Amino acid sequence: MTTRPTIKEVSKIAGVSFKTVSRVLNNEKHVSEETRRRVEEVVAQLNFRPSHAARILAGRRSFQVALLYDNPSPYYVFHIQAGAMERCGELGYRLLMQPVDTTARHLVQDVLALVDEAHLDGLILSPPLTEMPELIDALDKRKLPYVRIAPGLRKNHGLATAMDDVAAAREITRHLIDLGHRAIAFVSGPESHVSSKDRMAGYRQELEAHGIAFDPSLVIAGDYSFASGGAAAKALFVRTPRPTAIFAGNDDMAAGALAAAHEADIAVPEALSIAGFDDSDLARAVWPPLTTIRQPVRQLAYAAADLMLSGKAVVQQLTLEHELKVRATTGPAPTP
Amino acid sequence: MTTRPTIKEVSKIAGVSFKTVSRVLNNEKHVSEETRRRVEEVVAQLNFRPSHAARILAGRRSFQVALLYDNPSPYYVFHIQAGAMERCGELGYRLLMQPVDTTARHLVQDVLALVDEAHLDGLILSPPLTEMPELIDALDKRKLPYVRIAPGLRKNHGLATAMDDVAAAREITRHLIDLGHRAIAFVSGPESHVSSKDRMAGYRQELEAHGIAFDPSLVIAGDYSFASGGAAAKALFVRTPRPTAIFAGNDDMAAGALAAAHEADIAVPEALSIAGFDDSDLARAVWPPLTTIRQPVRQLAYAAADLMLSGKAVVQQLTLEHELKVRATTGPAPTP
DNA sequence: CTGAAAGCGCTTACAG
DNA sequence: CTGAAAGCGCTTACAG
């Protein structure tokens, strides 16, 4: 393997001290136009790139942050990565993408170890890492800059970007009520996810705002998986009267419910309306396409990186807009 | 921000030279059991982790490799990352996940720049980067270790892991022929993807092996997207007689065709069989669940990292098994 | 505007 | 089995 060129070789060829090359690389003032040009020429000619390791070691900052996640959804992870990567790149930071195991016993220690090993300047946390009090406390204590995407807990603590799950759930519930539905079932996500609790709270609030009594027997516990959505739907199908609408806490479960409806030969949306949450890739791939809430996943991550790194943030917490996407799985309630 | 402990602080507390601490950290021989224990105690107590930057700078190797990708599929990227990450971790390497822009004019230069900046010990390439001759040539010239996942071109060149697209496409075509189908349409992926060409070649070979003439008008060009699968299906639906089966080059396009069939009120699989390729998340989320080929994406990446880093590889190219997943979108050809 | 010295936190190569 | 010296490729702080 050929060895990389170094700053000294560049300086030798350009006929200046290596300190001057360093100045050019860092866009510092006090370099004559001609010297700058000459150095830049040599840099381009050798395709020279300074060693990150050397810069990190010598400098006060690493210009390196990590995105921590532990999420089973490829869709979610992909877009979180893309959004964070984009903003970090624009601001001159490198982004390390770090899957972590939130069930590990030494999670906090592992994260702090990573911070030390990589000399991280900051951390971007995504759910469910945003909901771990021990982690938050440890980072605060360490005085390490960090930002949370969708903080379930302590929503007004530190830097964070989020959408309003409660309001979004109310909107989609209202959409169903406006279509004439009264017996609306809710398929919840895992107990431990605050997002799931928030969505259920929104569902319940909106029902009650319309004078519809909340019926706990219409709430089925799922776990955000396709299979759990199908199982929940099947449990609902044997009830008489059958609910006329199902609001699932995410798109995977909604797709599971939709498949169960197809299997049971229940027409969607004519006999049953189904709504999801997220607007993931799935939402447009199933048939009929899902009515759902568009969650601005990519933007949430982009804004999170910006909040932490741009130095121009005027707020600590930022709430981004969601959007109700009415597609084809919801329709007027069937007349009894 | 609290500053990290260093090897010198550890050595001071443990009462040894910092060189001895270095020996313990690197599991070198010639350290007395007692000294080792004492050092390890201090390391644990301080939660000390050595600086990657310092190690990279001082050592001959960085124990750092990068995974390069430019793929629009969250499913694919997620599993490639997971597989590569797992094997790298097991072998003591760090994995940098690097999205790259394959349409950039200076792609090769950018990749080599990354190699220099991060002192990379090697590169894992995924499609479509595996199919760029200039990149391959540049890496060979640089004598930089690399491995390709699913090399479309020069399949017997260098380290690579792959599945047999041609054989898999033959299998799924045979499955349809065995069900009595004769008018089988094929929806291709983008021209530029070798995987797409291979799948089409398999389709054609299997038809001909069964004495079924290849009919170019039954081949519709898609681009691996859901929308293109729907458009292709609609174009096929207006033909008389209508083909009784559609083999789409990937699951997204198969899902698009399936949605189009639902919309046109064509029963699947009673009136039309549809098969996909990949066994992505989509395959089980649509209804009916898709018959498809399971592509061992995660294992391909795992094996690729192993091939490059374990030092125990006995072959240069490794072909992993695919699997025909017969689910519910394929059935007996309708009797005319 | 430019440069020589010191140092970042480790590993390597050499001694003892 | 253990240690002191040199050096990796840069930035920082100080001079001129």
XYZ file of C-alpha atoms (C1' of nucleotides) in Angstrom:
704
model
C 0.000 0.000 0.000
C 1.361 3.341 -1.101
C 1.929 5.729 1.756
C 0.108 8.987 2.037
C 1.830 12.299 1.402
C 2.356 14.501 4.462
C 2.303 18.164 5.157
C 6.090 18.236 5.124
C 6.348 16.901 1.609
C 3.874 19.504 0.483
C 5.875 22.231 2.190
C 9.135 21.046 0.661
C 7.763 21.070 -2.871
C 6.057 24.417 -2.354
C 9.208 25.857 -0.864
C 7.660 27.067 2.375
C 7.654 25.911 5.988
C 5.131 23.250 6.917
C 3.529 25.732 9.271
C 2.582 27.844 6.294
C 0.969 24.852 4.632
C -1.008 24.342 7.816
C -2.190 27.930 7.586
C -3.395 27.462 4.051
C -5.190 24.240 4.927
C -6.998 25.940 7.762
C -7.863 29.030 5.776
C -6.074 31.285 8.195
C -5.356 34.916 7.459
C -1.872 36.281 7.018
C -0.791 34.243 4.040
C 0.156 36.130 0.913
C -2.026 35.455 -2.086
C 0.889 34.081 -4.028
C 2.058 31.728 -1.315
C -1.488 30.475 -0.891
C -1.831 29.771 -4.579
C 1.440 27.914 -4.745
C 0.592 25.730 -1.765
C -2.880 24.989 -3.090
C -1.384 23.916 -6.364
C 0.909 21.406 -4.710
C -1.913 20.147 -2.516
C -4.087 19.506 -5.565
C -1.244 17.949 -7.494
C -0.430 15.432 -4.743
C -4.137 15.042 -3.870
C -2.934 15.707 -0.350
C -5.401 15.433 2.534
C -4.345 16.113 6.093
C -4.508 13.265 8.572
C -7.581 13.401 10.757
C -5.714 11.549 13.476
C -2.930 14.111 13.603
C -5.362 17.000 13.590
C -7.433 15.506 16.353
C -4.396 14.866 18.448
C -2.852 18.278 18.025
C -5.975 20.390 17.964
C -8.409 21.331 20.673
C -11.405 19.958 18.797
C -11.938 16.839 16.752
C -14.729 18.133 14.481
C -16.166 14.707 14.979
C -19.549 13.774 16.421
C -21.432 10.500 16.614
C -25.009 9.557 15.860
C -26.206 6.906 18.313
C -29.136 4.661 17.471
C -30.692 1.346 18.369
C -33.710 1.075 16.156
C -35.027 -1.925 14.236
C -36.504 0.154 11.423
C -34.296 0.419 8.343
C -36.434 3.273 7.102
C -35.969 5.275 10.276
C -32.251 4.631 10.601
C -31.584 5.406 6.958
C -33.241 8.804 7.079
C -31.853 9.771 10.471
C -28.400 9.022 9.130
C -28.990 10.945 5.936
C -30.295 14.049 7.678
C -27.589 14.176 10.326
C -24.873 13.419 7.776
C -25.992 16.203 5.514
C -25.928 18.936 8.133
C -22.691 17.717 9.701
C -21.024 17.715 6.313
C -22.177 21.255 5.586
C -20.768 22.447 8.898
C -17.416 20.723 8.462
C -17.968 17.930 10.936
C -17.485 14.229 10.443
C -20.307 11.968 11.584
C -19.660 8.559 13.066
C -22.700 6.340 12.800
C -22.865 4.196 15.884
C -25.394 1.468 16.468
C -25.486 0.729 20.183
C -27.090 -1.963 22.240
C -29.457 -0.264 24.665
C -29.947 -3.501 26.562
C -26.238 -3.730 27.404
C -25.522 -3.405 31.082
C -22.670 -0.962 30.634
C -24.337 1.245 28.074
C -23.451 4.551 29.709
C -19.851 3.489 30.207
C -19.668 2.274 26.612
C -20.921 5.580 25.298
C -18.472 7.561 27.405
C -15.720 5.235 26.248
C -16.584 6.020 22.661
C -16.509 9.717 23.421
C -12.981 9.362 24.796
C -11.643 7.020 22.149
C -12.826 9.183 19.297
C -12.364 12.557 21.052
C -15.950 13.359 20.148
C -17.086 16.977 20.184
C -20.704 15.971 20.622
C -23.388 13.343 20.395
C -26.670 13.063 18.511
C -29.120 10.751 20.236
C -32.118 9.103 18.626
C -34.889 7.072 20.290
C -34.826 5.005 22.375
C -31.506 6.452 23.586
C -33.243 9.771 24.115
C -35.326 8.214 26.829
C -32.607 6.896 29.080
C -32.259 9.098 32.169
C -28.919 7.587 33.238
C -27.415 8.492 29.862
C -28.732 12.034 29.941
C -27.452 12.492 33.467
C -24.028 11.123 32.584
C -23.694 13.421 29.581
C -24.789 16.434 31.595
C -22.268 15.582 34.266
C -19.559 15.181 31.655
C -20.613 18.544 30.169
C -20.535 16.924 26.766
C -22.596 18.721 24.090
C -25.448 16.577 22.838
C -28.791 16.888 21.149
C -31.777 14.593 21.229
C -34.064 13.673 18.374
C -37.581 13.048 19.668
C -36.889 13.190 23.400
C -39.588 11.194 25.061
C -38.615 12.293 28.549
C -37.720 15.714 29.936
C -38.797 17.345 26.726
C -37.685 20.786 27.852
C -34.240 19.700 28.925
C -31.238 20.546 26.787
C -31.117 20.622 22.995
C -33.763 18.655 21.158
C -35.817 18.424 17.994
C -39.204 16.782 17.937
C -42.589 16.610 16.349
C -45.800 16.822 18.324
C -46.992 13.235 18.599
C -50.021 14.169 20.663
C -51.245 16.760 18.198
C -50.599 14.455 15.245
C -52.536 11.626 16.843
C -55.392 14.012 17.545
C -55.405 15.051 13.911
C -55.632 11.570 12.560
C -58.302 10.666 15.101
C -60.253 13.756 14.129
C -59.958 12.752 10.491
C -61.609 9.435 11.344
C -64.296 11.076 13.464
C -65.028 13.521 10.667
C -65.589 10.554 8.379
C -68.315 9.406 10.738
C -66.424 6.779 12.686
C -67.288 6.336 16.351
C -65.946 2.899 17.205
C -62.267 3.615 16.564
C -59.719 1.099 17.806
C -56.157 1.993 18.701
C -53.188 -0.347 18.372
C -50.460 0.866 20.696
C -46.711 0.465 20.460
C -44.492 -0.858 23.244
C -45.248 0.513 26.711
C -41.681 1.705 27.065
C -41.801 4.084 24.090
C -42.973 7.525 25.019
C -43.983 8.143 21.409
C -46.519 5.367 21.769
C -47.925 6.829 24.969
C -48.162 10.264 23.360
C -50.000 8.918 20.355
C -52.453 7.119 22.559
C -52.956 10.254 24.634
C -53.760 12.222 21.484
C -56.214 9.551 20.377
C -57.954 9.647 23.710
C -58.029 13.437 23.989
C -59.574 13.845 20.578
C -62.230 11.231 21.229
C -63.211 12.962 24.432
C -63.168 16.378 22.795
C -65.890 15.023 20.533
C -67.871 13.521 23.356
C -66.950 9.958 22.440
C -66.306 7.854 25.511
C -62.872 6.266 25.648
C -63.319 2.489 25.586
C -60.235 0.658 26.933
C -61.361 -2.542 25.273
C -60.761 -0.876 21.915
C -57.084 -0.465 22.734
C -54.897 -3.416 21.781
C -51.241 -3.627 22.754
C -48.819 -4.056 19.873
C -45.064 -3.678 19.630
C -44.644 -1.625 16.428
C -44.127 -4.810 14.366
C -46.088 -5.875 11.294
C -47.042 -9.134 12.976
C -48.400 -7.430 16.079
C -50.585 -5.221 13.887
C -52.060 -8.280 12.232
C -52.694 -9.988 15.542
C -54.346 -6.883 16.961
C -56.611 -6.601 13.945
C -57.660 -10.235 14.204
C -58.554 -9.713 17.844
C -60.690 -6.759 16.834
C -62.385 -8.583 13.980
C -64.117 -11.061 16.299
C -65.798 -8.305 18.294
C -69.429 -7.494 17.654
C -70.041 -4.900 16.630
C -66.726 -4.651 14.877
C -64.975 -1.294 15.116
C -65.241 0.621 11.853
C -61.758 2.107 12.072
C -58.328 1.152 13.332
C -55.669 3.698 14.148
C -52.328 1.929 14.457
C -49.419 3.595 16.273
C -47.120 3.131 13.290
C -47.182 2.113 9.635
C -45.821 -1.386 10.149
C -48.704 -2.266 12.412
C -51.155 -0.562 10.080
C -49.816 -2.663 7.205
C -50.246 -5.756 9.360
C -53.832 -4.788 10.089
C -54.431 -4.133 6.410
C -53.120 -7.563 5.441
C -55.335 -9.144 8.094
C -58.317 -7.286 6.660
C -57.521 -8.557 3.180
C -57.210 -12.053 4.510
C -60.542 -11.797 6.320
C -62.060 -10.342 3.181
C -62.988 -7.089 4.839
C -63.013 -4.280 2.296
C -60.751 -1.333 3.051
C -61.871 1.413 3.297
C -65.484 0.513 2.502
C -66.051 -1.714 5.544
C -63.018 -0.719 7.604
C -60.766 2.312 7.718
C -57.130 1.946 8.727
C -54.667 4.683 9.574
C -50.975 4.464 10.353
C -48.264 6.787 11.611
C -44.827 7.698 10.172
C -45.327 7.719 6.421
C -42.555 5.193 5.975
C -41.740 3.510 2.652
C -44.393 0.962 3.480
C -47.202 3.475 3.431
C -47.096 3.868 -0.325
C -46.133 0.286 -1.111
C -49.173 -1.435 0.354
C -52.551 -1.427 -1.293
C -54.542 0.640 -0.848
C -51.920 3.213 0.096
C -52.087 4.145 3.761
C -53.537 7.210 5.330
C -50.897 8.213 7.843
C -48.969 11.014 9.520
C -45.818 12.108 7.805
C -43.104 12.294 10.398
C -40.242 14.535 9.223
C -37.549 12.051 10.180
C -34.798 13.346 7.985
C -35.438 16.967 8.894
C -35.520 16.110 12.577
C -31.974 14.776 12.306
C -30.815 17.629 10.092
C -32.147 20.194 12.542
C -30.666 18.319 15.482
C -27.174 18.484 14.018
C -27.733 22.142 13.243
C -28.915 22.924 16.760
C -25.802 21.413 18.276
C -23.167 22.531 15.807
C -24.127 25.687 13.956
C -23.765 27.947 16.962
C -26.670 29.952 15.594
C -29.519 28.175 17.296
C -31.859 30.635 18.977
C -33.972 28.014 20.724
C -33.083 24.959 22.733
C -35.971 22.831 21.599
C -37.372 22.820 18.107
C -40.703 21.320 17.054
C -41.065 20.437 13.386
C -44.319 20.157 11.499
C -45.944 16.836 10.750
C -48.522 16.363 8.012
C -51.654 14.311 7.734
C -51.473 12.291 4.542
C -54.933 11.196 3.554
C -54.563 8.357 1.104
C -56.860 5.453 0.418
C -57.265 3.326 3.536
C -59.666 5.696 5.217
C -63.174 6.486 4.063
C -66.683 7.212 5.324
C -67.885 4.981 8.124
C -70.190 2.241 6.802
C -73.833 2.880 7.523
C -75.070 0.249 9.953
C -16.281 19.200 28.987
C -14.206 16.993 31.266
C -10.968 15.907 29.670
C -10.173 12.311 29.027
C -7.634 10.417 31.112
C -4.424 9.478 29.301
C -2.075 6.572 29.370
C 0.344 8.570 31.526
C -2.166 9.142 34.269
C -2.933 5.462 34.313
C 0.757 4.622 34.542
C 1.320 7.095 37.355
C -1.479 5.662 39.476
C -0.461 2.087 38.723
C 3.164 2.922 39.527
C 4.611 1.680 36.252
C 5.985 3.302 33.114
C 3.464 4.260 30.462
C 5.114 1.813 28.125
C 3.997 -0.994 30.399
C 0.433 0.277 30.304
C 0.686 0.223 26.532
C 1.764 -3.424 26.722
C -1.218 -4.338 28.829
C -3.621 -2.503 26.535
C -2.259 -4.360 23.535
C -2.215 -7.725 25.228
C 1.482 -8.148 24.687
C 3.498 -10.874 26.346
C 6.192 -10.193 28.900
C 4.118 -8.498 31.524
C 4.016 -10.097 34.948
C 0.621 -11.289 36.039
C 0.624 -8.935 38.960
C 1.570 -5.866 36.983
C -1.090 -6.676 34.450
C -3.732 -6.988 37.131
C -2.778 -3.725 38.737
C -2.856 -1.851 35.452
C -6.173 -3.361 34.463
C -7.640 -2.279 37.747
C -6.648 1.333 37.222
C -7.890 1.230 33.630
C -11.296 0.018 34.788
C -11.421 2.478 37.649
C -10.748 5.477 35.408
C -12.820 3.960 32.580
C -9.741 4.728 30.502
C -9.865 4.129 26.763
C -6.863 4.813 24.584
C -7.126 7.519 21.959
C -7.779 6.131 18.498
C -6.121 9.163 16.972
C -2.893 8.613 18.888
C -2.872 4.914 18.075
C -3.458 5.532 14.404
C -0.721 8.105 14.277
C 1.873 6.051 16.102
C 1.019 2.607 14.809
C 1.494 1.021 11.443
C -2.157 0.160 11.062
C -5.338 2.045 11.856
C -7.649 -0.932 12.387
C -10.149 1.168 10.555
C -11.991 0.343 7.339
C -14.853 2.043 5.544
C -18.035 0.721 3.990
C -18.877 2.685 0.847
C -22.403 2.761 -0.502
C -24.703 4.781 -2.706
C -27.965 2.946 -2.637
C -31.483 4.323 -2.366
C -32.854 1.310 -0.516
C -33.011 1.728 3.270
C -33.482 -2.007 3.615
C -30.355 -2.812 1.673
C -28.182 -0.188 3.341
C -29.355 -1.128 6.822
C -28.489 -4.778 6.430
C -25.206 -4.194 4.630
C -24.182 -1.937 7.484
C -25.269 -4.411 10.118
C -23.437 -7.352 8.561
C -20.201 -5.487 7.932
C -20.318 -3.855 11.352
C -20.749 -7.160 13.101
C -17.771 -8.862 11.510
C -15.525 -5.815 11.804
C -16.351 -5.540 15.485
C -15.557 -9.185 16.084
C -12.201 -8.787 14.401
C -11.262 -5.628 16.289
C -11.765 -3.175 13.453
C -13.753 0.017 13.414
C -16.118 0.540 10.526
C -16.750 3.954 9.039
C -20.027 4.054 7.164
C -19.589 6.285 4.171
C -22.341 7.239 1.786
C -20.748 8.475 -1.413
C -22.084 10.177 -4.485
C -21.326 7.946 -7.437
C -22.326 10.660 -9.850
C -19.666 13.035 -8.524
C -17.009 13.859 -11.048
C -14.125 13.330 -8.653
C -15.382 10.122 -7.100
C -12.114 8.226 -7.322
C -10.145 11.158 -5.928
C -12.677 11.583 -3.131
C -12.400 7.939 -2.142
C -8.610 8.047 -2.131
C -8.779 11.244 -0.092
C -10.891 9.463 2.485
C -8.403 6.623 2.593
C -5.617 9.080 3.361
C -7.505 11.248 5.822
C -8.651 8.304 7.885
C -5.564 6.129 7.337
C -7.882 3.343 6.231
C -6.615 -0.224 6.248
C -9.177 -1.296 3.705
C -12.439 -0.653 1.901
C -15.701 -2.562 1.573
C -17.545 -1.685 -1.612
C -21.217 -2.279 -2.264
C -23.149 -1.829 -5.520
C -23.078 0.292 -7.578
C -19.531 1.133 -6.458
C -18.521 -2.426 -7.219
C -19.178 -1.800 -10.862
C -16.944 1.190 -11.424
C -13.825 0.145 -13.342
C -11.950 3.402 -12.638
C -12.387 2.871 -8.902
C -11.230 -0.730 -9.038
C -8.222 0.233 -11.104
C -7.301 3.046 -8.752
C -7.497 0.812 -5.700
C -5.439 -1.881 -7.378
C -2.831 0.683 -8.317
C -2.791 2.010 -4.780
C -2.440 -1.581 -3.521
C -5.170 -0.845 -1.007
C -6.954 -3.931 0.355
C -10.624 -3.958 -0.600
C -13.485 -6.362 -1.019
C -16.564 -6.096 -3.175
C -20.098 -7.110 -2.294
C -21.922 -8.292 -5.393
C -19.341 -7.347 -8.010
C -21.207 -6.888 -11.239
C -18.067 -6.592 -13.330
C -14.874 -8.647 -13.310
C -16.438 -11.168 -10.998
C -13.240 -13.158 -10.671
C -11.077 -10.188 -9.826
C -9.916 -9.652 -6.270
C -11.890 -10.332 -3.111
C -15.645 -10.519 -3.447
C -18.809 -12.030 -2.069
C -21.863 -12.560 -4.190
C -24.962 -14.568 -4.807
C -25.770 -16.130 -8.147
C -28.334 -13.798 -9.704
C -28.564 -15.833 -12.890
C -29.285 -19.090 -11.069
C -31.777 -17.408 -8.754
C -33.656 -15.850 -11.641
C -33.751 -19.238 -13.355
C -35.213 -20.750 -10.224
C -38.010 -18.290 -9.897
C -38.755 -18.544 -13.606
C -38.833 -22.336 -13.321
C -41.213 -22.005 -10.392
C -43.592 -20.055 -12.622
C -43.192 -22.486 -15.519
C -43.868 -25.395 -13.196
C -47.108 -23.703 -12.209
C -48.146 -23.824 -15.843
C -47.309 -20.279 -16.863
C -46.056 -19.720 -20.396
C -46.627 -16.021 -20.984
C -44.290 -14.707 -18.311
C -43.383 -11.038 -18.367
C -40.165 -9.632 -16.963
C -39.753 -6.167 -15.486
C -36.098 -5.238 -15.642
C -34.094 -2.884 -13.444
C -31.883 -0.088 -14.733
C -29.678 -0.967 -17.692
C -26.592 0.072 -15.788
C -27.021 -2.472 -12.992
C -25.356 -5.760 -13.758
C -27.664 -7.481 -11.264
C -30.567 -6.536 -13.486
C -28.878 -7.907 -16.598
C -28.046 -11.130 -14.777
C -31.611 -11.606 -13.603
C -32.894 -11.069 -17.079
C -30.351 -13.523 -18.469
C -31.535 -16.144 -15.981
C -35.147 -15.515 -16.942
C -34.335 -15.924 -20.592
C -32.163 -19.005 -20.166
C -34.777 -20.822 -18.167
C -37.518 -20.033 -20.671
C -35.405 -21.375 -23.475
C -34.420 -24.450 -21.495
C -38.107 -25.253 -21.403
C -38.637 -24.592 -25.077
C -40.509 -21.368 -24.482
C -39.560 -18.727 -27.004
C -38.199 -15.511 -25.535
C -40.571 -12.686 -26.408
C -38.889 -9.258 -26.149
C -42.258 -7.567 -26.014
C -42.836 -9.221 -22.647
C -39.854 -7.393 -21.205
C -40.620 -3.966 -19.772
C -37.903 -1.610 -18.591
C -38.214 -0.462 -15.001
C -35.778 1.248 -12.647
C -36.153 -0.787 -9.423
C -38.702 1.701 -8.053
C -42.235 0.937 -6.858
C -43.684 3.390 -9.362
C -41.887 1.823 -12.305
C -43.276 -1.587 -11.325
C -46.792 -0.188 -11.365
C -46.273 1.464 -14.726
C -44.839 -1.718 -16.210
C -47.789 -3.744 -14.958
C -50.277 -1.309 -16.428
C -48.541 -1.541 -19.789
C -48.821 -5.318 -19.590
C -52.475 -5.283 -18.568
C -53.624 -3.785 -21.858
C -52.075 -6.577 -23.890
C -54.280 -9.365 -25.223
C -53.794 -12.001 -24.240
C -52.550 -10.703 -20.953
C -49.466 -12.434 -19.547
C -50.395 -14.762 -16.693
C -47.296 -14.031 -14.664
C -44.961 -11.126 -13.971
C -41.440 -11.597 -12.681
C -40.129 -8.275 -11.406
C -36.407 -7.704 -10.966
C -36.865 -6.615 -7.360
C -39.478 -6.482 -4.614
C -40.246 -2.795 -4.924
C -41.286 -3.225 -8.531
C -43.194 -6.401 -7.673
C -45.084 -4.472 -4.992
C -45.850 -1.795 -7.571
C -47.181 -4.412 -9.964
C -49.236 -5.955 -7.180
C -50.810 -2.618 -6.306
C -51.596 -2.062 -9.981
C -53.254 -5.466 -10.120
C -55.370 -4.638 -7.085
C -56.344 -1.372 -8.643
C -57.309 -3.061 -11.906
C -59.206 -5.659 -9.924
C -57.090 -8.520 -11.185
C -56.978 -11.300 -8.587
C -53.516 -12.328 -7.417
C -52.584 -15.139 -7.727
C -55.800 -16.525 -9.260
C -55.667 -14.471 -12.431
C -52.105 -13.225 -12.254
C -48.958 -14.453 -10.542
C -46.316 -11.970 -9.414
C -42.802 -12.706 -8.221
C -40.177 -10.359 -6.865
C -36.520 -10.525 -5.963
C -34.657 -9.650 -2.698
C -37.029 -10.637 0.071
C -36.911 -7.152 1.485
C -39.150 -5.942 4.312
C -41.750 -5.155 1.704
C -42.171 -8.755 0.656
C -43.976 -9.711 3.831
C -45.740 -6.407 4.339
C -47.786 -6.391 1.174
C -50.827 -8.563 0.625
C -50.714 -11.273 -0.446
C -47.115 -11.757 0.714
C -44.697 -11.913 -2.181
C -43.068 -14.931 -3.679
C -39.463 -13.838 -4.079
C -35.799 -14.753 -3.843
C -34.180 -14.244 -0.502
C -30.935 -12.413 -1.075
C -28.578 -12.897 1.880
C -27.704 -9.216 2.130
C -26.487 -9.166 5.682
C -24.407 -12.315 5.269
C -22.888 -10.979 2.067
C -21.535 -8.002 4.000
C -20.480 -10.104 6.969
C -18.561 -12.478 4.727
C -17.025 -9.606 2.810
C -15.545 -8.096 5.961
C -14.336 -11.535 6.965
C -12.705 -12.161 3.601
C -10.735 -8.967 3.801
C -9.833 -8.885 7.476
C -9.734 -12.333 9.033
C -6.627 -13.427 7.207
C -8.091 -16.892 7.087
C -9.906 -16.691 3.806
C -9.120 -19.671 1.590
C -10.908 -18.357 -1.473
C -10.903 -15.010 -3.180
C -14.516 -15.060 -4.256
C -17.331 -16.463 -2.198
C -20.813 -17.237 -3.457
C -23.565 -17.399 -0.853
C -26.806 -19.302 -1.188
C -30.051 -17.620 -2.082
C -33.428 -19.154 -1.381
C -36.683 -19.256 -3.274
C -39.437 -18.089 -0.947
C -42.745 -19.277 -2.255
C -45.431 -17.205 -0.608
C -48.819 -16.212 -1.859
C -48.505 -14.124 -5.006
C -47.803 -17.073 -7.267
C -50.199 -19.866 -8.115
C -51.302 -22.134 -10.955
C -51.740 -20.445 -14.301
C -55.398 -19.714 -15.007
C -56.937 -22.096 -17.510
C -57.824 -20.172 -20.644
C 3.385 37.630 6.503
C 6.375 33.583 8.020
C 8.911 30.218 10.956
C 11.105 27.241 14.883
C 9.793 24.923 19.129
C 6.837 22.225 21.930
C 3.445 18.944 22.436
C -0.964 16.065 21.528
C -1.190 10.381 23.233
C 0.161 6.784 21.750
C 3.505 2.704 19.210
C 7.878 1.244 17.437
C 12.479 -0.147 17.772
C 16.076 -0.541 20.846
C 18.236 -1.428 25.458
C 18.964 -3.578 29.615
C 9.960 -8.557 32.457
C 10.474 -3.324 32.164
C 11.868 1.348 30.571
C 13.803 5.702 28.024
C 14.085 7.684 23.422
C 12.294 8.804 19.015
C 8.638 9.724 16.123
C 3.804 9.506 13.884
C 1.525 14.373 11.337
C -0.396 17.780 12.647
C -1.890 22.463 15.780
C -0.907 25.706 19.373
C 1.419 29.431 21.384
C 5.138 32.288 20.821
C 8.566 35.056 18.124
C 10.141 37.994 14.750
